Amino acid sequence: MKVTVTVNGRAETHDVETRTLLVYFLREACGLTGTNVGCDTTSCGACTVLLNGESVKSCTVLAAQADGQEVTTIEGLAKPDGTFHPVQQAFHEHHALQCGYCTPGMVMAITSLLKEHPNPTEAEVREGLEGNLCRCTGYHNIVKAALAAAGSTELVS
Amino acid sequence: MIPAKFEYRRAGSVDEAIGWLREDPDDAKLLAGGHSLLPLMKLRLATPGVLVDVGRIDGLSYVRDAGDHVAIGALTRHRDLETSEVARAHAPLLARVAAQIGDPQVRHRGTIGGSLAHGDPASDLPAAALAYGATFVAQGPNGTRQIPADEFFLGFLETALQPDEMLTEIRVPKSGGASAFQKFNRRAQDWAIVGVAAVLDGTPRVALVNMGPTPVRARAVEEALASGASAVDAAAHAADGLEPPSDVHASSEYRRHLATVLVRRALEEASAARG
């Protein structure tokens, strides 16, 4: 079937099987490999993207369900001139990653979280990230980065 | 993991969805948020030949004050239930339970109708609906009918919905704050090993998560409370007549014990909320 998704502001139309998962639409049809597949079972959050501005796990959404909708991936956060999104900048400054595999999903989950809770407590950040696993166990700096990015006026783009 | 092949149809209305269900009653499944069905399809535990996507049907996502009850559209996502002022005021247990489902990403996609129609005994919302004595509205080819929550969950992943019916609305009698939800799991997003929903406004109702093949009322606890037993004494009956499953997370015996602990906590919390 023909699926059109506005990905990072650009219309992407591809002919895919009905059973194509959104994450494979993004990675294989659109060539956007920043979104990782981790557990593939809705647990780890590595594949988190924004669907109409809200975080979702793209391994558990059909591309067909996103037809006609807007998706933002990690590639769509920075400005065209390369300036980091506030959450990316906070990850950079607080060394909020070790191996980096969970990072795109963490950044997208935090971006969504901060839209819903612009000034979260540390507990709210930790609760809000319960759907994202870091197997390096690097949570401490990830939470620090989320708190540092909170309150930024540039969050809602 | 990729689901088996299927034909995908996006319904524009409930009538259209029901029409497609009637064409393939054995092979068609409804898809809303997909957070119960798609994981099963990826594991090939479910292989519907036709997937009828009802997720875009207009007008089925709402939480309304309907006088003596709260009316919730079947396509209302967990996140919208969690943040609904009407739910928080008049069905607070449901809002609290919705806030604890899965994780934020899951709550952005999963719907109350999908969760209830899936009928998983390990899910939280079915027990909350049972504890509230909710009524489910189902639409079929011959119109709508109302199904009491007590008559809805028939067996493991089996509900009273006919193959050509769609759950469209959940009606929850208005309730005050004397309610509580307790669940125990080992990891943040896991299903509850055991969960308890207790409502003490009016006649006490207590329902259990993962204590049998269906979400189930703890009737022995309710009877004890009705005859004046304390929370501790009533909770001792939490597993009476129930045969909870043994699995990788816990033995049946462990669940039976855990149920007594969690029921006591839920009753104490609900009583304290009543003041």
Coordinates of C-alpha atoms in Angstrom, one line a residue:
Chain A
M1 CA 0.0 0.0 0.0
K2 CA 1.0 3.6 -0.5
V3 CA 1.8 5.4 2.7
T4 CA 2.6 9.1 3.0
V5 CA 4.1 10.3 6.3
T6 CA 5.4 13.8 6.9
V7 CA 8.8 13.0 8.4
N8 CA 10.7 15.9 9.9
G9 CA 8.6 18.3 7.8
R10 CA 9.1 16.4 4.5
A11 CA 6.5 14.3 2.8
E12 CA 7.7 10.7 2.4
T13 CA 5.6 8.5 0.2
H14 CA 6.6 4.9 -0.2
D15 CA 4.9 1.7 -1.4
V16 CA 5.2 -0.7 1.5
E17 CA 3.6 -3.9 2.7
T18 CA 0.6 -3.4 5.0
R19 CA 2.6 -5.1 7.8
T20 CA 5.5 -2.7 7.7
L21 CA 6.2 -1.3 11.1
L22 CA 6.8 2.5 11.4
V23 CA 10.4 2.0 12.5
Y24 CA 11.2 0.0 9.3
F25 CA 9.4 2.6 7.2
L26 CA 11.7 5.2 8.7
R27 CA 14.9 3.2 8.6
E28 CA 14.5 1.3 5.3
A29 CA 12.1 3.3 3.2
C30 CA 13.1 6.8 4.3
G31 CA 16.7 5.9 5.0
L32 CA 16.6 7.6 8.4
T33 CA 18.7 5.2 10.5
G34 CA 19.0 7.4 13.6
T35 CA 16.0 5.6 15.1
N36 CA 17.2 2.3 16.5
V37 CA 15.5 -1.0 17.0
G38 CA 16.4 -2.4 20.4
C39 CA 14.1 -5.0 22.0
D40 CA 11.4 -5.0 19.2
T41 CA 8.8 -5.7 21.9
T42 CA 7.6 -2.3 23.1
S43 CA 9.9 -2.4 26.1
C44 CA 13.2 -0.6 25.6
G45 CA 12.2 2.6 23.9
A46 CA 15.2 2.8 21.6
C47 CA 12.7 3.2 18.6
T48 CA 10.9 6.2 20.2
V49 CA 9.8 8.9 17.8
L50 CA 7.2 11.6 17.9
L51 CA 3.9 10.9 16.2
N52 CA 1.9 14.1 16.0
G53 CA 4.2 15.5 18.7
E54 CA 3.8 12.7 21.2
S55 CA 6.4 10.0 22.0
V56 CA 5.5 6.5 20.6
K57 CA 7.4 3.3 20.2
S58 CA 7.7 3.0 16.4
C59 CA 8.2 -0.8 16.6
T60 CA 4.6 -1.1 17.7
V61 CA 3.0 1.3 15.3
L62 CA 2.2 0.3 11.7
A63 CA 3.4 2.6 9.0
A64 CA -0.2 2.5 7.8
Q65 CA -1.4 3.9 11.1
A66 CA 1.0 6.9 10.6
D67 CA -0.3 7.5 7.0
G68 CA -1.2 11.2 6.7
Q69 CA 0.3 12.0 10.1
E70 CA 3.5 13.8 11.2
V71 CA 6.5 12.1 12.6
T72 CA 9.6 13.6 14.1
T73 CA 12.8 11.5 14.4
I74 CA 16.1 12.3 16.0
E75 CA 17.3 13.6 12.6
G76 CA 14.6 16.3 12.7
L77 CA 15.5 17.9 16.0
A78 CA 18.5 20.0 15.2
K79 CA 18.1 23.2 13.3
P80 CA 19.1 23.2 9.6
D81 CA 22.3 25.0 10.4
G82 CA 23.3 22.2 12.8
T83 CA 22.4 23.9 16.0
F84 CA 21.4 21.3 18.6
H85 CA 17.9 21.0 20.0
P86 CA 18.0 22.0 23.7
V87 CA 17.7 18.3 24.7
Q88 CA 20.6 17.3 22.4
Q89 CA 22.7 20.2 23.8
A90 CA 22.0 19.1 27.4
F91 CA 23.0 15.5 26.5
H92 CA 26.2 16.9 25.0
E93 CA 27.0 19.0 28.1
H94 CA 26.1 16.4 30.7
H95 CA 27.7 13.5 28.9
A96 CA 24.3 11.7 29.0
L97 CA 25.4 8.7 27.0
Q98 CA 27.8 5.9 27.1
C99 CA 27.4 3.5 24.2
G100 CA 24.8 5.7 22.6
Y101 CA 22.3 3.1 21.5
C102 CA 19.4 4.2 23.6
T103 CA 20.2 7.9 23.0
P104 CA 17.9 8.7 20.1
G105 CA 15.0 7.2 21.9
M106 CA 15.9 8.9 25.2
V107 CA 16.2 12.3 23.5
M108 CA 12.8 11.9 21.8
A109 CA 11.1 10.6 25.0
I110 CA 12.5 13.6 26.9
T111 CA 11.4 16.0 24.2
S112 CA 7.9 14.7 24.5
L113 CA 8.0 14.6 28.4
L114 CA 9.1 18.2 28.6
K115 CA 6.2 19.3 26.4
E116 CA 3.9 17.7 28.9
H117 CA 5.9 18.7 32.0
P118 CA 7.9 21.8 31.2
N119 CA 9.4 21.9 34.7
P120 CA 9.5 18.3 36.0
T121 CA 10.9 17.1 39.3
E122 CA 13.7 14.5 39.2
A123 CA 11.1 11.9 40.2
E124 CA 8.9 12.9 37.3
V125 CA 11.8 12.6 34.9
R126 CA 12.6 9.2 36.2
E127 CA 8.9 8.1 36.0
G128 CA 8.6 9.7 32.6
L129 CA 11.5 7.6 31.3
E130 CA 10.3 4.3 32.6
G131 CA 9.7 3.2 29.0
N132 CA 13.3 3.8 28.0
L133 CA 16.1 1.4 29.0
C134 CA 19.8 2.2 29.1
R135 CA 21.8 -1.0 29.3
C136 CA 24.9 0.9 30.2
T137 CA 22.8 2.0 33.2
G138 CA 23.8 5.6 32.5
Y139 CA 20.5 7.0 33.8
H140 CA 22.1 9.4 36.2
N141 CA 23.4 11.8 33.6
I142 CA 20.4 11.3 31.3
V143 CA 18.2 12.5 34.1
K144 CA 20.6 15.4 34.7
A145 CA 20.4 16.4 31.1
A146 CA 16.6 16.2 31.1
L147 CA 16.5 18.5 34.1
A148 CA 19.0 20.9 32.5
A149 CA 16.9 21.1 29.3
A150 CA 13.7 21.7 31.2
G151 CA 12.3 25.2 31.0
S152 CA 14.1 26.0 27.8
T153 CA 12.1 28.3 25.7
E154 CA 13.2 26.5 22.5
L155 CA 11.6 23.2 23.4
V156 CA 8.4 23.6 21.6
S157 CA 9.3 24.0 18.0
Chain B
M1 CA 9.7 -9.4 14.4
I2 CA 7.2 -8.7 11.6
P3 CA 3.5 -9.7 11.7
A4 CA 2.1 -12.2 9.2
K5 CA 0.6 -10.7 6.1
F6 CA -2.9 -9.1 6.4
E7 CA -5.2 -6.9 4.5
Y8 CA -5.4 -3.4 6.0
R9 CA -8.6 -1.4 5.9
R10 CA -9.1 2.0 7.6
A11 CA -12.7 2.5 8.7
G12 CA -14.3 5.9 8.5
S13 CA -17.2 5.0 10.7
V14 CA -18.4 2.4 13.2
D15 CA -20.9 1.1 10.7
E16 CA -18.2 0.7 8.1
A17 CA -16.0 -1.2 10.6
I18 CA -19.0 -3.5 11.5
G19 CA -19.7 -4.1 7.9
W20 CA -16.1 -5.4 7.3
L21 CA -16.3 -7.5 10.5
R22 CA -19.4 -9.1 9.1
E23 CA -17.7 -9.9 5.8
D24 CA -14.9 -11.8 7.6
P25 CA -16.2 -12.8 11.1
D26 CA -13.5 -15.4 11.6
D27 CA -10.6 -13.6 10.2
A28 CA -11.1 -9.8 10.8
K29 CA -9.8 -8.0 13.9
L30 CA -10.3 -4.4 15.0
L31 CA -7.2 -2.3 15.5
A32 CA -7.3 0.9 17.6
G33 CA -4.0 1.9 19.3
G34 CA -2.6 -1.5 18.5
H35 CA -0.8 -1.9 21.8
S36 CA -2.5 -5.2 22.7
L37 CA -2.9 -6.6 19.2
L38 CA 0.3 -5.6 17.4
P39 CA 2.6 -7.3 20.0
L40 CA 0.6 -10.5 19.6
M41 CA 0.8 -10.2 15.8
K42 CA 4.5 -9.7 15.9
L43 CA 4.8 -12.9 17.9
R44 CA 2.4 -14.6 15.4
L45 CA 0.2 -15.5 18.3
A46 CA -2.5 -13.6 16.4
T47 CA -2.7 -13.8 12.6
P48 CA -5.8 -11.9 11.5
G49 CA -6.3 -11.9 7.7
V50 CA -8.0 -8.5 7.8
L51 CA -7.1 -5.7 10.1
V52 CA -9.9 -3.1 10.4
D53 CA -8.2 0.1 11.7
V54 CA -10.8 2.0 13.7
G55 CA -8.2 4.4 15.1
R56 CA -9.3 7.4 13.0
I57 CA -13.1 7.1 13.5
D58 CA -14.2 10.6 14.6
G59 CA -16.1 11.3 17.8
L60 CA -15.1 8.2 19.8
S61 CA -12.4 9.9 21.9
Y62 CA -14.0 11.8 24.9
V63 CA -14.5 11.8 28.6
R64 CA -17.8 13.4 29.4
D65 CA -19.9 14.2 32.5
A66 CA -23.2 12.5 31.6
G67 CA -25.1 13.2 34.8
D68 CA -25.1 10.2 37.0
H69 CA -22.1 8.6 35.1
V70 CA -18.9 9.4 33.3
A71 CA -19.1 8.5 29.6
I72 CA -15.8 7.5 28.0
G73 CA -15.4 7.0 24.3
A74 CA -13.8 3.7 23.4
L75 CA -11.0 5.4 21.4
T76 CA -9.9 7.5 24.4
R77 CA -6.2 7.1 24.8
H78 CA -4.8 6.3 28.3
R79 CA -3.0 9.6 28.4
D80 CA -6.3 11.5 27.7
L81 CA -8.0 9.5 30.5
E82 CA -5.1 10.1 32.9
T83 CA -5.3 13.9 32.3
S84 CA -9.1 14.3 32.0
E85 CA -10.5 16.6 34.6
V86 CA -13.9 14.9 34.4
A87 CA -12.3 11.5 35.1
R88 CA -10.2 12.9 37.9
A89 CA -13.2 14.4 39.6
H90 CA -15.8 11.6 39.1
A91 CA -13.9 8.4 38.3
P92 CA -10.6 9.1 40.0
L93 CA -9.6 5.5 40.2
L94 CA -9.8 5.1 36.4
A95 CA -7.6 8.2 35.9
R96 CA -5.0 6.9 38.4
V97 CA -5.0 3.4 36.8
A98 CA -4.6 4.9 33.3
A99 CA -1.6 6.8 34.6
Q100 CA 0.1 3.6 35.6
I101 CA -0.3 1.6 32.4
G102 CA 2.9 0.7 30.6
D103 CA 4.9 3.8 30.0
P104 CA 4.3 7.3 28.5
Q105 CA 4.8 6.0 24.9
V106 CA 2.3 3.2 25.5
R107 CA -0.2 5.6 27.1
H108 CA 0.0 7.9 24.0
R109 CA -1.2 5.1 21.8
G110 CA -3.3 2.6 23.8
T111 CA -7.0 3.1 24.1
I112 CA -9.5 2.1 26.9
G113 CA -11.7 0.3 24.4
G114 CA -8.8 -1.7 23.0
S115 CA -7.6 -2.6 26.5
L116 CA -11.1 -3.7 27.7
A117 CA -12.0 -5.6 24.5
H118 CA -8.7 -7.4 24.6
G119 CA -9.8 -8.8 28.0
D120 CA -6.4 -9.6 29.4
P121 CA -6.6 -10.6 33.1
A122 CA -3.2 -9.1 33.6
S123 CA -4.3 -5.6 32.4
D124 CA -5.2 -2.9 34.9
L125 CA -8.2 -1.2 33.3
P126 CA -10.5 -4.2 33.2
A127 CA -10.2 -4.7 37.0
A128 CA -10.8 -0.9 37.5
A129 CA -13.9 -1.1 35.3
L130 CA -15.1 -4.2 37.3
A131 CA -14.5 -2.4 40.6
Y132 CA -16.5 0.6 39.4
G133 CA -19.4 -1.6 38.1
A134 CA -19.0 0.0 34.7
T135 CA -21.3 -0.6 31.8
F136 CA -20.0 -1.2 28.3
V137 CA -21.8 -0.1 25.2
A138 CA -21.3 -2.3 22.1
Q139 CA -22.5 -1.5 18.6
G140 CA -23.4 -4.3 16.2
P141 CA -25.4 -4.7 13.0
N142 CA -28.7 -4.4 14.9
G143 CA -27.8 -1.4 16.9
T144 CA -26.3 -1.0 20.4
R145 CA -26.6 -2.9 23.6
Q146 CA -25.3 -2.4 27.1
I147 CA -23.2 -5.1 28.8
P148 CA -22.5 -4.9 32.6
A149 CA -18.8 -5.2 33.4
D150 CA -19.7 -8.2 35.5
E151 CA -20.9 -10.1 32.4
F152 CA -18.2 -8.9 30.0
F153 CA -15.1 -10.9 30.8
L154 CA -15.9 -14.6 29.9
G155 CA -12.6 -16.3 29.7
F156 CA -8.9 -15.8 28.9
L157 CA -8.8 -13.0 26.3
E158 CA -12.5 -13.7 25.7
T159 CA -15.3 -11.2 26.2
A160 CA -19.0 -11.0 25.6
L161 CA -18.4 -9.0 22.4
Q162 CA -19.7 -10.8 19.3
P163 CA -17.4 -11.0 16.3
D164 CA -19.4 -8.3 14.5
E165 CA -19.6 -6.0 17.5
M166 CA -17.5 -3.0 18.5
L167 CA -17.1 -1.5 21.9
T168 CA -18.0 2.2 21.6
E169 CA -18.4 3.6 25.0
I170 CA -17.7 2.9 28.7
R171 CA -20.1 4.2 31.3
V172 CA -18.7 4.6 34.8
P173 CA -21.1 5.5 37.7
K174 CA -19.9 8.7 39.3
S175 CA -17.8 8.0 42.4
G176 CA -16.1 9.9 45.1
G177 CA -12.5 9.5 46.1
A178 CA -12.8 6.4 48.4
S179 CA -10.9 4.1 46.0
A180 CA -7.5 2.7 45.6
F181 CA -5.3 0.8 43.1
Q182 CA -2.4 -1.3 44.1
K183 CA -0.2 -3.4 41.9
F184 CA 3.1 -5.2 42.3
N185 CA 5.6 -5.8 39.6
R186 CA 9.3 -6.4 39.5
R187 CA 10.2 -4.0 36.7
A188 CA 8.7 -0.6 35.9
Q189 CA 6.6 -1.5 32.8
D190 CA 5.8 -5.1 33.5
W191 CA 2.3 -6.4 33.8
A192 CA 1.1 -6.6 37.4
I193 CA 2.0 -9.9 39.1
V194 CA -1.1 -9.1 41.1
G195 CA -3.2 -5.9 41.1
V196 CA -6.2 -4.7 43.2
A197 CA -8.8 -2.1 42.4
A198 CA -11.0 -1.2 45.4
V199 CA -14.0 1.2 45.5
L200 CA -15.6 1.8 48.9
D201 CA -18.1 4.5 47.8
G202 CA -21.5 2.8 48.3
T203 CA -21.4 -1.0 48.4
P204 CA -17.7 -2.0 48.5
R205 CA -16.4 -3.5 45.3
V206 CA -12.9 -5.1 44.9
A207 CA -11.5 -6.5 41.7
L208 CA -8.2 -8.3 41.1
V209 CA -5.7 -8.3 38.3
N210 CA -3.9 -11.5 37.2
M211 CA -5.6 -13.8 39.8
G212 CA -7.3 -16.1 37.2
P213 CA -8.2 -16.4 33.5
T214 CA -10.3 -13.2 33.6
P215 CA -10.2 -10.0 35.6
V216 CA -12.2 -11.1 38.7
R217 CA -14.2 -9.7 41.7
A218 CA -12.9 -10.6 45.1
R219 CA -16.3 -11.5 46.3
A220 CA -15.3 -13.0 49.6
V221 CA -13.6 -9.8 50.5
E222 CA -16.7 -7.8 49.5
E223 CA -18.9 -10.0 51.6
A224 CA -16.6 -9.7 54.6
L225 CA -16.6 -5.9 54.2
A226 CA -20.4 -5.8 53.9
S227 CA -20.7 -7.7 57.2
G228 CA -18.5 -5.3 58.9
A229 CA -15.1 -7.0 58.8
S230 CA -11.9 -4.8 59.2
A231 CA -9.6 -4.3 56.2
V232 CA -7.1 -6.8 57.7
D233 CA -9.8 -9.5 58.3
A234 CA -11.5 -8.9 54.9
A235 CA -8.2 -9.0 53.0
A236 CA -7.4 -12.4 54.4
H237 CA -10.1 -13.7 52.0
A238 CA -8.6 -12.1 48.9
A239 CA -7.8 -15.4 47.2
D240 CA -10.8 -17.4 48.4
G241 CA -12.2 -19.5 45.5
L242 CA -9.5 -18.3 43.1
E243 CA -6.9 -20.2 41.3
P244 CA -4.3 -17.7 40.1
P245 CA -1.8 -18.9 37.4
S246 CA 1.8 -19.9 38.0
D247 CA 4.3 -18.4 35.5
V248 CA 7.9 -17.2 35.2
H249 CA 7.1 -14.2 37.5
A250 CA 5.4 -16.0 40.4
S251 CA 3.8 -19.2 41.6
S252 CA 0.1 -19.5 42.2
E253 CA 0.8 -19.7 45.9
Y254 CA 2.9 -16.5 45.8
R255 CA 0.0 -14.7 44.0
R256 CA -2.5 -15.9 46.6
H257 CA -0.4 -14.5 49.4
L258 CA 0.4 -11.3 47.5
A259 CA -3.3 -10.7 46.9
T260 CA -4.0 -10.7 50.6
V261 CA -1.3 -8.1 51.1
L262 CA -2.3 -5.8 48.3
V263 CA -6.0 -6.0 49.1
R264 CA -5.3 -5.0 52.7
R265 CA -3.2 -2.0 51.4
A266 CA -5.9 -1.1 48.9
L267 CA -8.6 -1.2 51.5
E268 CA -6.6 0.9 53.9
E269 CA -5.7 3.4 51.3
A270 CA -9.3 3.7 50.1
S271 CA -10.6 4.0 53.6
A272 CA -8.1 6.8 54.4
A273 CA -9.2 8.6 51.2
R274 CA -12.7 8.4 52.4
G275 CA -11.6 10.2 55.6

